[in-house]
Coordinates of C-alpha atoms in Angstrom, one line a residue:
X1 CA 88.2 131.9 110.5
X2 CA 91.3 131.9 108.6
X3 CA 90.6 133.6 105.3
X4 CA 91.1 131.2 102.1
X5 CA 94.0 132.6 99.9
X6 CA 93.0 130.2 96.7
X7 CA 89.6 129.1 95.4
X8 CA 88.5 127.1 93.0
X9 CA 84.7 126.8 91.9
X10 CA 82.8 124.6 89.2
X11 CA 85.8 124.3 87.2
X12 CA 85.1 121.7 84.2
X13 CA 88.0 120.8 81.9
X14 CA 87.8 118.4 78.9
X15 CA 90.2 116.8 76.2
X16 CA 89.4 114.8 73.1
X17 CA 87.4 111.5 74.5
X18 CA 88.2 112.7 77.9
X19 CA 86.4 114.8 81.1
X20 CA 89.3 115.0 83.0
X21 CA 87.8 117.8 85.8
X22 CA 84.1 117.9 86.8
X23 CA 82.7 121.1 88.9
X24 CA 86.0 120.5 90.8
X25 CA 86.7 122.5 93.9
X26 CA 89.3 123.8 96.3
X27 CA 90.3 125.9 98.9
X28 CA 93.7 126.9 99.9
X29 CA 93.9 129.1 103.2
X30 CA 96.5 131.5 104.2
X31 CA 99.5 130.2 105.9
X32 CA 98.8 126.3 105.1
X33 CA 99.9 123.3 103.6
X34 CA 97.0 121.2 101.8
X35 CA 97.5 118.0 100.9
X36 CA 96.0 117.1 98.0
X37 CA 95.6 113.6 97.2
X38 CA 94.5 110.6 94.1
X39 CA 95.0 107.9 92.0
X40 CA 97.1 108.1 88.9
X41 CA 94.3 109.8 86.8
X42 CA 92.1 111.6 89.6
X43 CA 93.0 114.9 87.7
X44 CA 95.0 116.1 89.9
X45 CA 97.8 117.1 87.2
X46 CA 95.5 118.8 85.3
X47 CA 93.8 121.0 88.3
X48 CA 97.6 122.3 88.8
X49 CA 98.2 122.7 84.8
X50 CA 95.1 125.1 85.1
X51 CA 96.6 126.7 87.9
X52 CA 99.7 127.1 86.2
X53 CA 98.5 128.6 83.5
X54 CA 99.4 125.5 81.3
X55 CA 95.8 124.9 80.3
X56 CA 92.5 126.8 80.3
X57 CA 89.7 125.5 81.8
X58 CA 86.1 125.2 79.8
X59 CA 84.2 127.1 82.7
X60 CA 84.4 127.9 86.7
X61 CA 86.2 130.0 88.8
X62 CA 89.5 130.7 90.6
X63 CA 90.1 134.0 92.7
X64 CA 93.8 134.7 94.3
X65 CA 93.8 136.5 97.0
X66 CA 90.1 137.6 97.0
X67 CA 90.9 138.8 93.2
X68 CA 90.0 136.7 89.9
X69 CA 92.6 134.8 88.8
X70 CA 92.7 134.1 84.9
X71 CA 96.7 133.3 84.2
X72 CA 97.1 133.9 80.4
X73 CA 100.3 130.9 80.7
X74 CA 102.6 130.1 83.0
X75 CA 105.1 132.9 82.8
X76 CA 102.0 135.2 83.9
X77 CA 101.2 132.7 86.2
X78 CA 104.6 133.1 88.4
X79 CA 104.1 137.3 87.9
X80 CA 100.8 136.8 89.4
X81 CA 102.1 134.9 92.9
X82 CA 101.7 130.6 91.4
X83 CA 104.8 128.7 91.3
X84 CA 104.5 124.9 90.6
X85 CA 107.3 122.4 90.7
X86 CA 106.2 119.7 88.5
X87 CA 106.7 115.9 89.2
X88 CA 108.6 115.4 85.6
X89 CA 111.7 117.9 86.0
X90 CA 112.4 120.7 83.8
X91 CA 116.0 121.4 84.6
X92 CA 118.1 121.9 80.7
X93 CA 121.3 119.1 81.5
X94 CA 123.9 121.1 80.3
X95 CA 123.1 124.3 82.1
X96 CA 124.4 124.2 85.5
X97 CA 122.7 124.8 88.8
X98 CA 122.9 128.1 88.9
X99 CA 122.1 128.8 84.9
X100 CA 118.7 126.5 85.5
X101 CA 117.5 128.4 88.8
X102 CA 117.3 131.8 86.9
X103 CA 117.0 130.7 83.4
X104 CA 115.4 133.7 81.6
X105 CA 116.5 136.0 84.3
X106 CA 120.4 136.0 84.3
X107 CA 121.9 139.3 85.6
X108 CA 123.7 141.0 82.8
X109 CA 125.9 143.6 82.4
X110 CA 125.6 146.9 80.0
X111 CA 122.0 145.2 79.1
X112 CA 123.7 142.6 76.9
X113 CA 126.7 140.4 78.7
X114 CA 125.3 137.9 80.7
X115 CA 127.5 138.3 84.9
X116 CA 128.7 134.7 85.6
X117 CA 129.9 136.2 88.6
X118 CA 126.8 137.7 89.7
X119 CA 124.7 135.2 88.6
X120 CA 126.5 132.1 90.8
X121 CA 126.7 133.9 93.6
X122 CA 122.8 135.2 93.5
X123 CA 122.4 131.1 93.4
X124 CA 124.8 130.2 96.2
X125 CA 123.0 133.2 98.6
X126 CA 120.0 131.3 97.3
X127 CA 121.2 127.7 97.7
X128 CA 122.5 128.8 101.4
X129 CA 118.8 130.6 102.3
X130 CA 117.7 127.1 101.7
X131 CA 120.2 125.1 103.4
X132 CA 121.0 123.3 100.5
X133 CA 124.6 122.1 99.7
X134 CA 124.8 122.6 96.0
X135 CA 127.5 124.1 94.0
X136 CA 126.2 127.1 91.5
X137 CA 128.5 126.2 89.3
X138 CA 128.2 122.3 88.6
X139 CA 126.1 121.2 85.5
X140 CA 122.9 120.0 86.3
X141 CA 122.8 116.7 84.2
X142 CA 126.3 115.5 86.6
X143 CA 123.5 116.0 90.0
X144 CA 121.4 112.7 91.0
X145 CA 117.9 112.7 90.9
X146 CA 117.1 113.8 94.4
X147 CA 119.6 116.9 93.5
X148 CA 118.3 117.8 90.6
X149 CA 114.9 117.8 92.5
X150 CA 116.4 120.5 94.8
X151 CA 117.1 122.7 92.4
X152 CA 113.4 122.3 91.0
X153 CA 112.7 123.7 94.4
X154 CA 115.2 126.6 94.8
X155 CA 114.3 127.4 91.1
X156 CA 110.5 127.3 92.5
X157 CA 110.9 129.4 95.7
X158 CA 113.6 132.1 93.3
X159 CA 110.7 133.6 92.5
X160 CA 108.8 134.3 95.9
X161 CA 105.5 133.0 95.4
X162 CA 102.5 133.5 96.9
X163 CA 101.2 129.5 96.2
X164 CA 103.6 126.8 95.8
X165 CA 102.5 124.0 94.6
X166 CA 104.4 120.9 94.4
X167 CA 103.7 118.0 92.3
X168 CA 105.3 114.5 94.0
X169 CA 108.7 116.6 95.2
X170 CA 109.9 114.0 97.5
X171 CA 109.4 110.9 94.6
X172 CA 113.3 110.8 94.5
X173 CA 114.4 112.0 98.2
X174 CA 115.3 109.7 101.4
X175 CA 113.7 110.7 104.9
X176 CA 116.2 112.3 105.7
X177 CA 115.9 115.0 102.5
X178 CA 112.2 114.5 102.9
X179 CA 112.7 116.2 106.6
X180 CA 115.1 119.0 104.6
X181 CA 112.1 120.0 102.1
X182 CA 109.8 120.0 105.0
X183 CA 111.4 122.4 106.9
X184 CA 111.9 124.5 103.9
X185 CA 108.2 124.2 103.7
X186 CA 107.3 125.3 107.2
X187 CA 109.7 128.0 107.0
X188 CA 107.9 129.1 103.5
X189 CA 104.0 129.2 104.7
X190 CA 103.2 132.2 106.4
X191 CA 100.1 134.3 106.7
X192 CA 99.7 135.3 102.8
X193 CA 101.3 132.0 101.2
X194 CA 100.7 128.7 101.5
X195 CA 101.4 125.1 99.9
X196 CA 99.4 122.6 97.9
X197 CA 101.2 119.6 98.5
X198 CA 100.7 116.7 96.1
X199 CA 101.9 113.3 97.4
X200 CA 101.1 109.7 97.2
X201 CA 102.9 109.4 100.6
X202 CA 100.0 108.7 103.5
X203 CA 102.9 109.2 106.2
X204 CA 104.6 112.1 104.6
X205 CA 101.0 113.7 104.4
X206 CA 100.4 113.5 108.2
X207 CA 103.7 114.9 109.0
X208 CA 103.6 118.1 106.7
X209 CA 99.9 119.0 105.8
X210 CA 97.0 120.8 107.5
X211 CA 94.4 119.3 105.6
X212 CA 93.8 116.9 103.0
X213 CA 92.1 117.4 100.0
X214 CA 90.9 113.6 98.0
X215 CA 89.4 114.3 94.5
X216 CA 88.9 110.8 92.3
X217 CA 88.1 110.3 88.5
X218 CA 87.9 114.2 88.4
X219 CA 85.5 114.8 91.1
X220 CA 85.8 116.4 94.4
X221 CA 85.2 114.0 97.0
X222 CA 85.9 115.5 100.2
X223 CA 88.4 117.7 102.7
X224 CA 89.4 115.9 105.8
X225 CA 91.4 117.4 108.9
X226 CA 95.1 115.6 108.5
X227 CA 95.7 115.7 112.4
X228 CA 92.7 113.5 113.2
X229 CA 91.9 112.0 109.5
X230 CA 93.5 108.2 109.3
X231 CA 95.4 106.8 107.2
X232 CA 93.0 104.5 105.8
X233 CA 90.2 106.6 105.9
X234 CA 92.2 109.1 103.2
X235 CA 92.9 106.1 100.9
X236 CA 89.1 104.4 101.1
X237 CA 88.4 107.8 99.7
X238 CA 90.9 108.1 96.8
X239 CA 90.5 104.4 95.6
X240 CA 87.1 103.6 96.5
X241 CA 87.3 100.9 98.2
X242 CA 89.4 99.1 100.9
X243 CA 92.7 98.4 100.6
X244 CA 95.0 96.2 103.1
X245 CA 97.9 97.9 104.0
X246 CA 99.3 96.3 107.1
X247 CA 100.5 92.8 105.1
X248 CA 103.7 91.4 106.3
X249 CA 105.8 88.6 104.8
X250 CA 107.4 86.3 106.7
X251 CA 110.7 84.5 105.9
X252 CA 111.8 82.5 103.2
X253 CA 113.1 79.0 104.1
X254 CA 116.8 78.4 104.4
X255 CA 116.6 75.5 102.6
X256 CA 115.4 77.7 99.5
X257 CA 118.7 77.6 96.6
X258 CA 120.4 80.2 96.7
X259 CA 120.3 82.2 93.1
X260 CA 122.8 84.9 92.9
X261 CA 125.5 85.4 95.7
X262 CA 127.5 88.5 95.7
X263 CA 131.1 88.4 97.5
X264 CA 133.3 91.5 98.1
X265 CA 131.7 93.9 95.5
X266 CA 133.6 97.1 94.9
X267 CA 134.2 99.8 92.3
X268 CA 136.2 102.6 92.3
X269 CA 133.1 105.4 92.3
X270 CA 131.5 104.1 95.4
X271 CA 130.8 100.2 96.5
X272 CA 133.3 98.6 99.2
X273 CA 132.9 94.6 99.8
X274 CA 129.6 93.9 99.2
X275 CA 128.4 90.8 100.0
X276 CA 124.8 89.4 100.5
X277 CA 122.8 86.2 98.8
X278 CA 119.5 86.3 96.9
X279 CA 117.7 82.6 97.1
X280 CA 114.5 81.2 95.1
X281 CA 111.2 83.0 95.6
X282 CA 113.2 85.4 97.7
X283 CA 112.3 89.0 97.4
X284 CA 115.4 90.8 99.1
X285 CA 115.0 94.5 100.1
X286 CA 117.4 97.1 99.6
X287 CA 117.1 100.2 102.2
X288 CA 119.6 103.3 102.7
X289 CA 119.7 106.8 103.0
X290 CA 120.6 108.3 99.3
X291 CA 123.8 107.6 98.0
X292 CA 124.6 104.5 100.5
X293 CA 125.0 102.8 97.1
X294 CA 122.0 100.7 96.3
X295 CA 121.3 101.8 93.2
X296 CA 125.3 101.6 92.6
X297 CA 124.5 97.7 93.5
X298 CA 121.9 97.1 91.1
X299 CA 124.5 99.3 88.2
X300 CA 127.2 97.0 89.0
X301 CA 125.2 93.5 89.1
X302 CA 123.7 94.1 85.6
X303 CA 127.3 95.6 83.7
X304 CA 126.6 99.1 84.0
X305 CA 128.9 99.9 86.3
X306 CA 132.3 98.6 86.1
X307 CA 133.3 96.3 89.1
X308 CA 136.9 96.2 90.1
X309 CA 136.9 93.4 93.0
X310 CA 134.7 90.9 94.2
X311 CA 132.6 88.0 92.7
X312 CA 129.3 87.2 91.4
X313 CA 127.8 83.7 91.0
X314 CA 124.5 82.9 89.4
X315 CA 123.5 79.4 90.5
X316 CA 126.4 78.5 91.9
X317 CA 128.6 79.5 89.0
X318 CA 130.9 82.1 88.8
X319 CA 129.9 84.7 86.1
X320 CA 131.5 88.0 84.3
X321 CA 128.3 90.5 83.3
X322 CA 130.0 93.0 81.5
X323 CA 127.1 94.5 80.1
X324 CA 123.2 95.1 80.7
X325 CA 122.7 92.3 77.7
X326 CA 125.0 89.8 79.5
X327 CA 122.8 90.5 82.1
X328 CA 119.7 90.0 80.1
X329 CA 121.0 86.9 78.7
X330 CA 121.7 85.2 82.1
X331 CA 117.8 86.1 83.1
X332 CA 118.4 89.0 85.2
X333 CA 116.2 91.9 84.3
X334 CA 116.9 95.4 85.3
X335 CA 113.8 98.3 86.6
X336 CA 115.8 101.3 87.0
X337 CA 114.8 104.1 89.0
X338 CA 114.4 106.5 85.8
X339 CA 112.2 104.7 83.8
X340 CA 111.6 107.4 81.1
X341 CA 115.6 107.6 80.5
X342 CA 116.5 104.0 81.0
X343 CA 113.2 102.0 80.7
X344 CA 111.2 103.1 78.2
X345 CA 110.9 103.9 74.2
X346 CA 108.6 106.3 74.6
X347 CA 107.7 107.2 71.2
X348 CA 107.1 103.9 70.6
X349 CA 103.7 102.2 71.4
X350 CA 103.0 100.0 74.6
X351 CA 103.3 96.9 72.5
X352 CA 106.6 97.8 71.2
X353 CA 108.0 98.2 74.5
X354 CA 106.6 95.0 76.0
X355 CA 108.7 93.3 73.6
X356 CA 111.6 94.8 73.0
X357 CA 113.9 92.4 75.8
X358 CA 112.1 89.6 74.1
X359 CA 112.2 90.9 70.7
X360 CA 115.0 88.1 69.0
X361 CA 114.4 85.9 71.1
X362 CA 110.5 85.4 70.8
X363 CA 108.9 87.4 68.2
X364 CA 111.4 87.5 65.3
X365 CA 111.2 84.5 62.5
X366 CA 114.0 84.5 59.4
X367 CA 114.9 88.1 60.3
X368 CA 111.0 89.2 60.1
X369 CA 108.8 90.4 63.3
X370 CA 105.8 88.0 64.1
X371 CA 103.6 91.0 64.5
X372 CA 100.4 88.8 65.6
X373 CA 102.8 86.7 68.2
X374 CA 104.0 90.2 69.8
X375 CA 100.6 91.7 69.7
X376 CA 98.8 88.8 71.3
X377 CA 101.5 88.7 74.3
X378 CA 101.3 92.5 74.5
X379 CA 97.9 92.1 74.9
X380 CA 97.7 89.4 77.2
X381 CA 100.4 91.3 79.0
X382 CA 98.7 94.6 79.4
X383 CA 95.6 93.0 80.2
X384 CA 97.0 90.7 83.4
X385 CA 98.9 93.7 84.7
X386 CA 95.9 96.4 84.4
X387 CA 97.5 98.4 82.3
X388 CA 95.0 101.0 81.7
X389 CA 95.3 102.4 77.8
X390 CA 93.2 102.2 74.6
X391 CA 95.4 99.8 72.9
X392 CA 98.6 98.0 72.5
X393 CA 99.5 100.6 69.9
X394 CA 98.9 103.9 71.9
X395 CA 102.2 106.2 72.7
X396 CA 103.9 105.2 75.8
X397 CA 104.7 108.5 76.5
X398 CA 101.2 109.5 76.7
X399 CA 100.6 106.8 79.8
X400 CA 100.6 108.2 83.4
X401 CA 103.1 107.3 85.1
X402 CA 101.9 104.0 87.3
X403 CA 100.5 102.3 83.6
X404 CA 104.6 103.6 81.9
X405 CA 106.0 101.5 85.1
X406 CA 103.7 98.8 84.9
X407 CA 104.8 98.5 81.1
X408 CA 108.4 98.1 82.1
X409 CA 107.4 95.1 84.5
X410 CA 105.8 93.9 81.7
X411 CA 109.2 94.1 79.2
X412 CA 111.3 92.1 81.9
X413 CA 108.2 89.1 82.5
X414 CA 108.3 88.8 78.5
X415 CA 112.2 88.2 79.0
X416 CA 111.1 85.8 81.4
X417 CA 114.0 86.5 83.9
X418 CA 114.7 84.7 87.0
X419 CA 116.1 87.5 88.6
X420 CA 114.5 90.8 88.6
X421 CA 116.1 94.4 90.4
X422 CA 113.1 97.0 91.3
X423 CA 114.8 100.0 91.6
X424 CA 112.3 102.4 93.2
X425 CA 108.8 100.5 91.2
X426 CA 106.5 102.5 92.8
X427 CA 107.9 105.5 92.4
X428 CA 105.5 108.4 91.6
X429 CA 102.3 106.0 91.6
X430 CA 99.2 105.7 93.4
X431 CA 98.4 103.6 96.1
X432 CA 95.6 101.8 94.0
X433 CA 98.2 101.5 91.5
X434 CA 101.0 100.4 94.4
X435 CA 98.9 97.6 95.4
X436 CA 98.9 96.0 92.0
X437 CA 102.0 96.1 91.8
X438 CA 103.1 94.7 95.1
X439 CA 100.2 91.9 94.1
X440 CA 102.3 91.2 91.3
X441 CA 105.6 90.8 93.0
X442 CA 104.3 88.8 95.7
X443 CA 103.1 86.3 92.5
X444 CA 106.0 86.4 90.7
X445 CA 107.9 85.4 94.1
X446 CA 105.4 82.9 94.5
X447 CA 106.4 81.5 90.9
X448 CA 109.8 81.4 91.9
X449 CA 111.2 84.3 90.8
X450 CA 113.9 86.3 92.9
X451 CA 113.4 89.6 93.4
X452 CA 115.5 93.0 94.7
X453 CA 113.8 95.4 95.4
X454 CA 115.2 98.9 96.1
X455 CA 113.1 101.7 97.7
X456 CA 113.5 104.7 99.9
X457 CA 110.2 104.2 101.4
X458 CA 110.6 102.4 104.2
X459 CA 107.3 100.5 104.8
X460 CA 107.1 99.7 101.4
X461 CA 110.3 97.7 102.5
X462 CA 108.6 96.4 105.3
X463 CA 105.5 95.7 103.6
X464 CA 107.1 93.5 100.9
X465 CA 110.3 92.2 101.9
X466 CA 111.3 89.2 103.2
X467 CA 114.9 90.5 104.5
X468 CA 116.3 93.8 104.5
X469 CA 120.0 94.1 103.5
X470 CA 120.7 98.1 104.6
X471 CA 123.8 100.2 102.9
X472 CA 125.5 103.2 104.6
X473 CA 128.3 105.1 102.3
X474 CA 128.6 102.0 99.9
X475 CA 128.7 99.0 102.8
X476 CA 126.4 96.8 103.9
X477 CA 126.1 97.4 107.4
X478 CA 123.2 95.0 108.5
X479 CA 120.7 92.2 107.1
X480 CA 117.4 92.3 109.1
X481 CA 115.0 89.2 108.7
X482 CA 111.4 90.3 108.7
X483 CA 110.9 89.6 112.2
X484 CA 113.4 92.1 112.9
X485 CA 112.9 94.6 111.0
X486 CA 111.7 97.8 111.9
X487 CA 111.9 101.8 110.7
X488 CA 114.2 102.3 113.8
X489 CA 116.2 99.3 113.3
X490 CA 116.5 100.0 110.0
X491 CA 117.1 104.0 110.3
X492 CA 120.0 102.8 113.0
X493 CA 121.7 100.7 110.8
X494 CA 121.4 103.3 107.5
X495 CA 122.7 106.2 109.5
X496 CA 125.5 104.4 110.7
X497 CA 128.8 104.7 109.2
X498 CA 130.7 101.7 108.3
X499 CA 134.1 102.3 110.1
X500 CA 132.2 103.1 113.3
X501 CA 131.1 99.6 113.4
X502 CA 134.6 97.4 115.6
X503 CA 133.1 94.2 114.0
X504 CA 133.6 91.7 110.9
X505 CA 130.7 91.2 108.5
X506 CA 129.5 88.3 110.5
X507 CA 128.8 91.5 113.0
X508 CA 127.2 93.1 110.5
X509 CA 124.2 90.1 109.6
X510 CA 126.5 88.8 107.0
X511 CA 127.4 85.7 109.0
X512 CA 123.7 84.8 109.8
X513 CA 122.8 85.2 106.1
X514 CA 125.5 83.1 105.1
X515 CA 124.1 80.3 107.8
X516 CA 120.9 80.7 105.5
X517 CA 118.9 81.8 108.6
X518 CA 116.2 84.3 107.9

């Protein structure tokens, strides 16, 4: 029997108000990956801050290696074999690649003078080990997320641990960078390491992990075989209950008005005639491989980005946005894919944050805030969309991460927006958490609402849209209908470059949207 490399025993951990681990257990063997797998608020971030060295636990046990492990913080943690790459980054912006992989251990010469030269090309031997295509020397805050997530990971394996652990590392990669970090994984576990991989991904779990650890409301539950373990089985355990997750829409009418219609979009950074139409109580999926230029889409439609050519109407009239509160004002809301950065004030209190699209417009009277009016819709809010904290006036920032996206759903509803772009809205939540959200969707489509919605996770596309418009290097190269749409179908038409394709846009799906066939 292969012998377990980490254990964890009757490990208790409390806060103020809160147990968030209860005789919790876990066992890591040499040479695999382990899956481990919850709702937002299982504890699962708190077993790997104890693991880290970030927290101490109240009582229990972990042994390393057969030996007692008792990390006095995390920099003792990484000298003792535990690396962790945490799902919120912890790159410094204005160091570059190079500076943030070896922060705190930069070569120097005589002692005192820190060797640029040494020091990049340490990180480019490094950056090559992994196969990744990063340059040392460009600052980290210029990288997109799913860069700056693979230098979390080279910073990670820099130090040659014996247990990585990695806390939702694919949250802002494509399948194709997905299959990257896996075979930096497989390449990683050998006898003497191994992986605990933390994921709300049930495909992405089958693919990479061994077995597959489900622990809920800070309890153990059980440790299943991934090969033969299903899908559903795994999340009946982490939620509880059953959940339905083979729902597919079907079209939406071609008779439905057509809301915003987008002709010949391009800017100088990235977008080349892009055209597509979003109609009434449509929700339109977005799917690429990253950088195809959905996001750059969304950026551009809401003033954010500067577009140089092309048109944009909004029921049937031509409109300049020139600015995300142009956009606002014309009832088109904007979830971006960084909610901390772009969504949220989050030193400000849930209630505070609910309102602030509809601050003027609602809640102020003669200059003053109606503080009752904005409580009472926060409330109402908060309560319709599950969000799960005290009150209206706790800290956003001290949400999980499901209940801080949830909140920015709730901004843009306050707005009460007829248009609303999803960039990536389930990113970094639970399934439990997923479903509530696609629930809501699916209602505010039913409303009449028009959605985009723009994900990297494929049958979450498939799941909720009712077409599929798919970019490749800043062109739309096809629009599947639901009945046609497919991983492969989709996959063929994101990995496809644009100028490979002999045909006009009518070629390329644009023609049968336009005909306002589905």
């Amino acid at each position: 029997m292969t012998e377990n490399l980490l254990e964890v025993e009757g490990v208790n951990k409390s806060f103020p108000g809160v147990r968030a681990l209860h005789e919790m257990r876990l066992d890591l063997r040499s040479g695999e990956v382990l899956a481990l797998v919850g709702e937002n608020g299982a504890g699962k971030s708190t077993l790997m801050k104890l693991l880290s060295g970030i927290h101490t636990a109240d009582s229990g046990r972990f042994t390393l290696g057969g030996e007692p492990y008792q990390p006095s913080g995390p920099r003792h943690a990484l000298t003792l074999g535990i690396s962790i790459i945490h799902q919120e980054f912890n790159l410094v912006p204005h160091l570059t690649v190079a500076q943030n992989i070896f922060i705190g251990r930069e070569p120097r010469r005589a002692r005192v003078l820190l060797d640029e030269r040494r020091l990049n090309a340490d990180a480019a031997a490094l950056l090559d080990r992994l196969s990744l295509r990063l340059d040392p020397r460009t600052v980290a805050g210029q990288l997109t997320v799913a860069n700056q997530q693979m230098v979390e990971i080279a910073k990670a394996l820099s130090y040659e641990p014996r247990v990585l652990i990695m806390d939702e590392p694919t949250a802002a990669l494509n399948d194709a960078e997905v299959g990257t970090l896996h075979e930096l994984i497989r390449r990683f576990v050998r006898p003497g390491t191994g992986v605990i991989y933390i994921s709300h991904r049930m495909e992405e779990i089958k693919r990479i992990a061994d077995r597959v650890t489900v622990i809920r409301d800070g309890e153990y539950i059980d440790t299943l075989d991934a090969g033969t373990a299903s899908t559903s089985d795994i999340i009946a355990l982490m939620v509880g209950r059953a959940i339905d997750t083979g729902a597919r829409p079907e079209g939406v009418r071609a008779d439905r008005d057509v809301v915003l219609g987008v002709e010949g979009l391009s800017t100088k950074a990235l977008l080349t005639d892009v055209s597509f139409e979003l109609r009434r109580g449509e929700i339109l999926g977005f799917a690429g491989l990253m950088g195809a230029g959905r996001t750059e889409v969304a950026r551009a439609l809401v003033g954010a980005d500067k577009i140089d050519k092309g048109t944009v109407t909004l029921h049937g009239k031509r409109v300049h946005i020139g600015n995300p509160a142009d956009a606002a004002r014309l009832g088109i809301g904007y979830l971006s894919e960084d909610r901390k950065r772009y969504g949220l004030l989050l030193e400000q209190d849930v209630k505070a944050n609910i309102a602030l699209s509809a601050l003027r417009d609602r809640f102020t009277q003669a200059g003053f805030v109606r503080d009752g009016a904005l409580r009472t819709d926060a409330a109402e809010r908060a309560g319709s969309l599950h969000i799960k904290t005290p009150s209206v006036d706790q800290t956003t920032k001290l949400l999980s991460g499901g209940n801080q996206q949830k909140v920015v759903i709730a901004k843009w509803i306050a707005k009460a927006c007829d248009i609303l772009i999803f960039d990536e809205p389930t990113r970094g939540i639970d399934v439990g958490a997923k479903e509530e959200i696609y629930q809501l969707l699916n209602e505010l489509a039913a409303q009449g609402k028009s959605i985009i919605m723009i994900s990297s996770e494929l049958p979450e596309i498939l799941r909720m849209a009712h077409r599929v418009v798919v970019m490749s290097e800043g062109r739309v190269t096809h629009v599947l209908g639901a009945a046609e749409a497919s991983q492969e179908n989709i996959m063929h038409y994101a990995t496809l470059r644009p100028d490979e394709n002999p045909d006009d846009a009518a070629e390329l799906g644009l023609g049968e949207q336009k005909a306002g066939h589905t």
